[in-house]
Short mmCIF file of C-alpha atoms in Angstrom, two decimals:
data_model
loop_
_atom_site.label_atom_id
_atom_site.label_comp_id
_atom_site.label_asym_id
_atom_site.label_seq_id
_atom_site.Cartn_x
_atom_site.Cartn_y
_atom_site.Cartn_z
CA UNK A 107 19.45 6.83 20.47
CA UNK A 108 16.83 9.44 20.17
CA UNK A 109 17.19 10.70 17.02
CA UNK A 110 17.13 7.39 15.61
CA UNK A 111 14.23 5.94 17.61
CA UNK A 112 12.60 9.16 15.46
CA UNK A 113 14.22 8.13 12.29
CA UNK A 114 11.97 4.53 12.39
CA UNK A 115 9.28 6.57 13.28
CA UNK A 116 9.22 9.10 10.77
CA UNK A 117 9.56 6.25 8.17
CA UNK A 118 7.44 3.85 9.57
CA UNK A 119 4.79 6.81 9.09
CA UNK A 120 5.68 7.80 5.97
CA UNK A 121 4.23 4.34 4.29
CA UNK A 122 1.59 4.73 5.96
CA UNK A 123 -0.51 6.15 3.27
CA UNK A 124 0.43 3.37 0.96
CA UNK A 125 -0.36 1.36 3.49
CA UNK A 126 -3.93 1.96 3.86
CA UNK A 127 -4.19 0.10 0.83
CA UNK A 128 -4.13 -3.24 -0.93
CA UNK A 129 -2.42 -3.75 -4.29
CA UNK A 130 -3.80 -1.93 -7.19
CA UNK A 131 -7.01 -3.50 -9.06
CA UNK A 132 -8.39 -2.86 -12.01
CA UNK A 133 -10.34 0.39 -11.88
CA UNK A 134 -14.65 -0.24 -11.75
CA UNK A 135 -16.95 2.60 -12.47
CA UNK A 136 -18.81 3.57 -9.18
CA UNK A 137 -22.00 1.87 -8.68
CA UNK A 138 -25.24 3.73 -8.67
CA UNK A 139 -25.69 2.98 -4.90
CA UNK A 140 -22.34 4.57 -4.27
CA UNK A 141 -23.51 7.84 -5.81
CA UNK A 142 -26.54 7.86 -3.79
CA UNK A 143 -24.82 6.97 -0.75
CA UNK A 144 -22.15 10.21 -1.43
CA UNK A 145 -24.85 12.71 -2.05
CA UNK A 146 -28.19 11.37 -0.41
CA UNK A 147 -27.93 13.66 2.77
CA UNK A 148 -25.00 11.88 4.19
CA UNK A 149 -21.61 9.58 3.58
CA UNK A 150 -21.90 6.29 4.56
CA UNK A 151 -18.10 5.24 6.01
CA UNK A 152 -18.06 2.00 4.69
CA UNK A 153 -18.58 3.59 0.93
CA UNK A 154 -15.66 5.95 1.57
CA UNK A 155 -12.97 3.37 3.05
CA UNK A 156 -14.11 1.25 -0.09
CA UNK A 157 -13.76 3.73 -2.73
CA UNK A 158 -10.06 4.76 -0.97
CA UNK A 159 -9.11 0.53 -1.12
CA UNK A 160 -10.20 0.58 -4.33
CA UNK A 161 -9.04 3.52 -6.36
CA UNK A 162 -6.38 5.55 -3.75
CA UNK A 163 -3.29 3.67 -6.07
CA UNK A 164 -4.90 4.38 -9.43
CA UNK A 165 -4.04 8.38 -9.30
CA UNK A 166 -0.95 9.62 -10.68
CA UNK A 167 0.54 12.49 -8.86
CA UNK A 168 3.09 15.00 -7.31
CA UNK A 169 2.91 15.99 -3.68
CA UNK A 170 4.55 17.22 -0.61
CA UNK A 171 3.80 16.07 2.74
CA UNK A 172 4.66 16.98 6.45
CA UNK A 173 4.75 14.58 9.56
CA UNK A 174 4.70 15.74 12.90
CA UNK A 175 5.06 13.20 15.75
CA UNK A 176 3.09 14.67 19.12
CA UNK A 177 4.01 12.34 21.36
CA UNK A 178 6.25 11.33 23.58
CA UNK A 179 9.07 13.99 22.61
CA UNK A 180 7.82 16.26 19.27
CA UNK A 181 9.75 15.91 15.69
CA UNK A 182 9.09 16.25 12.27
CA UNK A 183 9.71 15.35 8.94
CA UNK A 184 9.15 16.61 5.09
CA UNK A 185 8.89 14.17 2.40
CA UNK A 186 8.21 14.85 -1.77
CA UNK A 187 5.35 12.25 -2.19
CA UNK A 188 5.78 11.00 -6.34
CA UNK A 189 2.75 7.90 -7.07
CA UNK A 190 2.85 6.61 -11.09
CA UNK A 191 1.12 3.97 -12.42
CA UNK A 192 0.49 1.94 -8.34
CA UNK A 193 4.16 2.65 -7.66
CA UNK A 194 5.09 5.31 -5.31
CA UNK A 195 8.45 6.98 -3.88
CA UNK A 196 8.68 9.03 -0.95
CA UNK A 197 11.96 10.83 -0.88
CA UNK A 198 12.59 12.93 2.22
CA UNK A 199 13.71 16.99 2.37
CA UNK A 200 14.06 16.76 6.13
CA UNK A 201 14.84 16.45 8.97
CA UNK A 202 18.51 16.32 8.53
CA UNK A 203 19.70 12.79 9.25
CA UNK A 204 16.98 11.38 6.61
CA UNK A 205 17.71 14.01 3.90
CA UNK A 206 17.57 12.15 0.53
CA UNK A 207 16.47 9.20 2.12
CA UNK A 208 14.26 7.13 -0.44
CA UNK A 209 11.02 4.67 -0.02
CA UNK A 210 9.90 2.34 -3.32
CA UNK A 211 6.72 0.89 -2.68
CA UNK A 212 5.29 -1.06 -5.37
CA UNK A 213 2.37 -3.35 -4.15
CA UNK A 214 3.34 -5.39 -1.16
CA UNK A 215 6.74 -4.75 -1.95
CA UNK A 216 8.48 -2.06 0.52
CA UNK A 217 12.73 -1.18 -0.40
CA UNK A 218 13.90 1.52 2.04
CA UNK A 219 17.82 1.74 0.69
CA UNK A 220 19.46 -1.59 -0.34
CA UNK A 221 16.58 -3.34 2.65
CA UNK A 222 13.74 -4.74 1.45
CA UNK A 223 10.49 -6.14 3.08
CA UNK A 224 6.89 -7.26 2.04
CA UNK A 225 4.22 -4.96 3.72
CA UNK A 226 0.59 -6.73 4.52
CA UNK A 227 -2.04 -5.54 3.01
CA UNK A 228 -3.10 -3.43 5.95
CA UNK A 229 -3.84 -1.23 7.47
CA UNK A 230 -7.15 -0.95 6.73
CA UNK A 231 -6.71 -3.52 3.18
CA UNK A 232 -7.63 -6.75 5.61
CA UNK A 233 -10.14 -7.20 7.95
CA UNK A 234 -12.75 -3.98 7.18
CA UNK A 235 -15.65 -5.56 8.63
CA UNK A 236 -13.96 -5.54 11.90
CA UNK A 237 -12.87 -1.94 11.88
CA UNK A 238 -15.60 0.97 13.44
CA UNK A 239 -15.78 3.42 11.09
CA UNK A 240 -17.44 6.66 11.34
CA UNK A 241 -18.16 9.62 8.99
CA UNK A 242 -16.98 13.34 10.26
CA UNK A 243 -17.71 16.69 8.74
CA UNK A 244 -16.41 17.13 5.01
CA UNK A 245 -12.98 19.58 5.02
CA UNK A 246 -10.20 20.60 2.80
CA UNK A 247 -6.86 19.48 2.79
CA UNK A 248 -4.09 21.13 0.28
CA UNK A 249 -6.92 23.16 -1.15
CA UNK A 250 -8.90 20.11 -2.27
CA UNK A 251 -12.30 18.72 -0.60
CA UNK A 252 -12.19 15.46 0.80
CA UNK A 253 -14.33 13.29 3.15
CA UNK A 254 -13.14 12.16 6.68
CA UNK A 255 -14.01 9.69 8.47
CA UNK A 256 -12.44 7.63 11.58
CA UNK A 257 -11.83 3.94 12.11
CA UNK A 258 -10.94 1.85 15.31
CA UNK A 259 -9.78 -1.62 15.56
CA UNK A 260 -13.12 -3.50 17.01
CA UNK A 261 -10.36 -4.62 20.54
CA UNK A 262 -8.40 -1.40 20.60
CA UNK A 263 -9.08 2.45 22.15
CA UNK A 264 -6.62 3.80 19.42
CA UNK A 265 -8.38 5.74 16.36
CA UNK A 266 -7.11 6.99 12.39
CA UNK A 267 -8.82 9.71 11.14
CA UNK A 268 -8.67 10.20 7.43
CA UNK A 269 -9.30 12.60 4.71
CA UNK A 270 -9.83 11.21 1.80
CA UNK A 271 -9.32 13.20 -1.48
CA UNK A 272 -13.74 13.46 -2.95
CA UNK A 273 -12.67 13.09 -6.62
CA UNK A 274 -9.20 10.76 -6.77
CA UNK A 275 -9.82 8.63 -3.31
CA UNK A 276 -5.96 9.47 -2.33
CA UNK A 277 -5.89 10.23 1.35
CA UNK A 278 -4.41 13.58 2.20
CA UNK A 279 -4.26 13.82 6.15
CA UNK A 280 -3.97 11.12 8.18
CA UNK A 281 -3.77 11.56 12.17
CA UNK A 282 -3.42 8.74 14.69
CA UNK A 283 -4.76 8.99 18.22
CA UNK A 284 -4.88 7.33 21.72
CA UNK A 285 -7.54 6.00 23.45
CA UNK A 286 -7.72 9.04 25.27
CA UNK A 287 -8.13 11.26 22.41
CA UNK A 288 -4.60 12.63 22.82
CA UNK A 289 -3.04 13.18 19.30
CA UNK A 290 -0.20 11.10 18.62
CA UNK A 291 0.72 11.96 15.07
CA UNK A 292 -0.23 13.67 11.94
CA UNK A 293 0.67 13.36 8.54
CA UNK A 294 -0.65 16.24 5.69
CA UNK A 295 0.09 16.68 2.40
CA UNK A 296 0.34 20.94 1.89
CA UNK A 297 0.30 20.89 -1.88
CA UNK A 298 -0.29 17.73 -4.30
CA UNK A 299 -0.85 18.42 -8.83
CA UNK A 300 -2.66 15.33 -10.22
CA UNK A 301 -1.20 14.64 -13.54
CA UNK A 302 -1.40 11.65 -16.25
CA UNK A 303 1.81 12.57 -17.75
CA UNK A 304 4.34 11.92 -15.09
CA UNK A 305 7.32 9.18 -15.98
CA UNK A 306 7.59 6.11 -14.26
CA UNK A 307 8.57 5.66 -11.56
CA UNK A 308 12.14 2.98 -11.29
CA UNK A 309 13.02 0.65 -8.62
CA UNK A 310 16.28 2.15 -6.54
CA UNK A 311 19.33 0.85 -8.05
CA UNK A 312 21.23 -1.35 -7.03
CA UNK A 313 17.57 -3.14 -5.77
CA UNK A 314 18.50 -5.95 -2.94
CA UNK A 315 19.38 -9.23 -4.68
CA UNK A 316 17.08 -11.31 -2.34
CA UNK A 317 14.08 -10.14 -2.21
CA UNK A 318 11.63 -11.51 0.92
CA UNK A 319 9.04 -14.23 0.08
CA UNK A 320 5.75 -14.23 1.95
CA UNK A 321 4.81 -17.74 3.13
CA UNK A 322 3.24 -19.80 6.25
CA UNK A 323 5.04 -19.90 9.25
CA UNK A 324 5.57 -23.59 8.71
CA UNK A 325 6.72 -22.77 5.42
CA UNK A 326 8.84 -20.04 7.32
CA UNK A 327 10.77 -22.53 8.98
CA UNK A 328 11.64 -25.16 6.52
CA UNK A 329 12.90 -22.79 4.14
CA UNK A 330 15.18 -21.15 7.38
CA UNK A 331 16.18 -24.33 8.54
CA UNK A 332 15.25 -23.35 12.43
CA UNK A 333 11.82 -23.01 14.84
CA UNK A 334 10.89 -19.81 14.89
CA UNK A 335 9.88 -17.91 18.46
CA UNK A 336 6.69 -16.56 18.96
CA UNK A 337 5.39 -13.56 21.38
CA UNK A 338 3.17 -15.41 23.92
CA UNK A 339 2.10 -11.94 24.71
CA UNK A 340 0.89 -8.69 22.18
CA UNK A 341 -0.69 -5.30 22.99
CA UNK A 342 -4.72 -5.81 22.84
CA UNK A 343 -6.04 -6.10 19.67
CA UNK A 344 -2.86 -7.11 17.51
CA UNK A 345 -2.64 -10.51 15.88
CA UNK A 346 -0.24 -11.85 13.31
CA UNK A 347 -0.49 -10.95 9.96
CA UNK A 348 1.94 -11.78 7.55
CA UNK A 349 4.95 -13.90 7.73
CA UNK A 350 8.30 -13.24 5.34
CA UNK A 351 11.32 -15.16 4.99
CA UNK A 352 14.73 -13.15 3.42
CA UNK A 353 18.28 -14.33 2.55
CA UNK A 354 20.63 -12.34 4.70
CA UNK A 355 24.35 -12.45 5.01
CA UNK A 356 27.32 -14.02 2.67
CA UNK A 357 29.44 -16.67 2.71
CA UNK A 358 29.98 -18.44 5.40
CA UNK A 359 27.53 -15.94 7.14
CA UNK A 360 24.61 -16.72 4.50
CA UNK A 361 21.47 -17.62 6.68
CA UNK A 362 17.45 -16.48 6.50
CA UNK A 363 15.72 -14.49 8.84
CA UNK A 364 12.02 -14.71 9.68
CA UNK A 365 10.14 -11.89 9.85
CA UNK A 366 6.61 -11.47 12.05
CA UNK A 367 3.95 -8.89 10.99
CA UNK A 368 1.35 -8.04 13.55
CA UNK A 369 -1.50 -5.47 13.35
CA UNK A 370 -4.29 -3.94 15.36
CA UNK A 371 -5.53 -2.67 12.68
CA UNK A 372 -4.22 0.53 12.50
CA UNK A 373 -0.52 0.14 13.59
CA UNK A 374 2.17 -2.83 12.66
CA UNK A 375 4.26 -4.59 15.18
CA UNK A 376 7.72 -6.61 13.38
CA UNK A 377 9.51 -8.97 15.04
CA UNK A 378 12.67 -10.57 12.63
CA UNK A 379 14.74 -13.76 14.03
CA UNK A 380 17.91 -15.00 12.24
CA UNK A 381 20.95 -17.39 13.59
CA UNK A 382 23.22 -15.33 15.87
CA UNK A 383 26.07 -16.57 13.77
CA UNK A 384 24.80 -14.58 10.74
CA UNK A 385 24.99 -11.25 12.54
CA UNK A 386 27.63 -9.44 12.69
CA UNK A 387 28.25 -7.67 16.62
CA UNK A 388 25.00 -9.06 17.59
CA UNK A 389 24.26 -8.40 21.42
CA UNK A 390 25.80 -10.55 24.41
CA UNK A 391 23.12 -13.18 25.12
CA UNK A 392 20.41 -12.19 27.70
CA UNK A 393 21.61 -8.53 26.69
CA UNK A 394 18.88 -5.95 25.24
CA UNK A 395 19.90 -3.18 23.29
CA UNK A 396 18.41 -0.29 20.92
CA UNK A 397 20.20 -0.33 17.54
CA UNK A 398 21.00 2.04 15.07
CA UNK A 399 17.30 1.93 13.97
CA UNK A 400 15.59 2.54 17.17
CA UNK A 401 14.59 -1.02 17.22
CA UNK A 402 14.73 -3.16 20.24
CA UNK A 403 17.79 -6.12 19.96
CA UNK A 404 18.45 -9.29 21.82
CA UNK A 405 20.08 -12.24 21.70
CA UNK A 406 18.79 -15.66 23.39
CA UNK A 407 20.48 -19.30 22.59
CA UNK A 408 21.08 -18.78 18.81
CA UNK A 409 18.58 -16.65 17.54
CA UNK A 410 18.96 -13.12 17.34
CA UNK A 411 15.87 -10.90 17.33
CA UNK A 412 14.48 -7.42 16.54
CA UNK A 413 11.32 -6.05 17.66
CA UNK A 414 10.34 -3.02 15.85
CA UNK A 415 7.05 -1.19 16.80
CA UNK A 416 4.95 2.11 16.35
CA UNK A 417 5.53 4.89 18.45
CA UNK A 418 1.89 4.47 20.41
CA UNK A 419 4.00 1.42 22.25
CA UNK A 420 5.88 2.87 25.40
CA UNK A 421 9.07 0.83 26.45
CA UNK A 422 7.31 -0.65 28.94
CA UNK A 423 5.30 -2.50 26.36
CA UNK A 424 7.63 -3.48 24.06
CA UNK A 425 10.01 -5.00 26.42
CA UNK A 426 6.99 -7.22 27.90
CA UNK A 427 6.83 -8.20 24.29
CA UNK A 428 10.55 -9.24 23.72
CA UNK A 429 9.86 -11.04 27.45
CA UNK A 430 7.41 -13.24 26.13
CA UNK A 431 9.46 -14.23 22.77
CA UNK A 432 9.90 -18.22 23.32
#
């Protein structure tokens, strides 16, 4: 159960880098004020988180990257970071049990294996005028200079510092902390080569054949065919944010499942519901279980659910949340 509560961990923080920011646009030259804001005798935070939205996809390069995971029980992880043309795959060297394990990210699109998702356009691509942002002391990261700086969600104690590469806007350490200060995680790239001339990067083969479609909840539930369940209570500060709807199962098993995105603004909450009869060994009703995953499972009347959450939530919390599903 432990090792693979640290398995959706380790992945969950592995996207988020791409994460951070909202599908690729087409690249602007920087603005005169921009300049003067960069240089002028300080770095205003707002320029820097704009510059990484804007330009972090556009760079084309080759790194590697190490996650450590402070808290509650210490692990790690190694992943080759490859980003070509706004798509990016993250294959992993280690720990053992995720050894050449893939991510494809391209835009919203997330495929982790043969599962696929849509990922919001946050953290920190929705909402920036509601984010506290702060500019820290310049530093180096991988042997590059880069400017840091530290958001916080406007209703939450929990914090992202960021170092953001000066010349390509790529962020190359990212560490998340409580609202005590305690460190909870950090990810850091050790060596990253910036290159034009890389190949492109292709979707995992074989790709998922039904790919998730992002929609309204009402939407959500005429395409399913059922009412979803909503959380009547979240963790301060999180709110919904995106709602998907994929085609799961075969035959006589073929069904959709709803899937619930919710953000502070630095972290994502998932919650995915589906009929019972589409899952195979699905939990005893009123049962609650960890699967395979680490992610929370229950059944209740015909729905089946999974709550899947970052690792700032303690049990505690997320059990509260699957409590309040109705």
């Amino acid at each position: 159960m432990m090792r693979s509560r640290r398995a959706v961990v380790l992945r969950t923080l592995a996207l988020v880098s791409f994460l951070l920011l909202p599908p690729a646009t087409p690249a602007a030259s920087a603005p005169a004020g921009l300049l003067v804001a960069l240089t002028a005798g300080g770095v205003d935070p707002e320029v820097l988180i704009q510059r990484l939205v804007e330009l972090g996809r556009e760079a084309d390069f080759v790194g590697y990257e190490q996650t450590t995971v402070f808290r509650p029980v210490r692990y790690s992880s190694r992943q080759k970071v490859t980003q070509k043309d706004g798509a990016r795959r993250i294959l992993y060297l280690y720990p053992p049990g995720l050894k050449g394990k893939e991510i494809y990210i391209e835009g919203p699109l997330v495929i982790f294996d043969d599962q696929a998702t849509v990922a919001p356009g946050i953290p920190l691509g929705k909402d920036l005028r509601q984010l506290r942002k702060q500019a820290l002391p310049n530093d180096r990261v991988a042997g590059r200079p880069t400017y840091v700086v530290e958001v916080r969600p406007a209703r939450s104690g929990d914090s992202r510092r960021i170092w953001i590469d000066a010349e390509k806007w790529v962020p190359l350490r990212w560490e998340d902390r409580n609202r005590a200060g305690a460190l909870l995680s950090r990810t850091t790239y050790t060596s990253i080569e910036f290159s034009s001339d890389l190949p492109p990067i292709p979707p995992p083969a074989p790709a998922p054949k039904a790919l998730p479609q992002q929609m309204s909840l009402k939407e959500a539930e005429k395409l399913a065919g059922f009412r979803a369940s909503i959380p009547t209570y979240l963790p301060r500060g999180y709110r919904r944010q995106v709602v998907t709807v994929t085609t799961i199962g075969k035959g006589q098993r073929l069904a959709h499942s709803i899937s619930m995105r919710f953000s502070n603004g630095l972290d994502i909450l998932t919650l995915f519901q589906a009929p019972a009869r589409a899952i195979e060994d699905a939990p005893r009703p009123g049962q609650f279980r960890v699967s395979s995953f680490g992610q929370l499972v229950w059944v209740r009347g015909d729905l089946h659910y999974v709550l899947e959450a970052p690792a700032s939530l303690s049990r505690d919390e997320l059990m509260k949340i699957a409590r309040s599903v109705k």
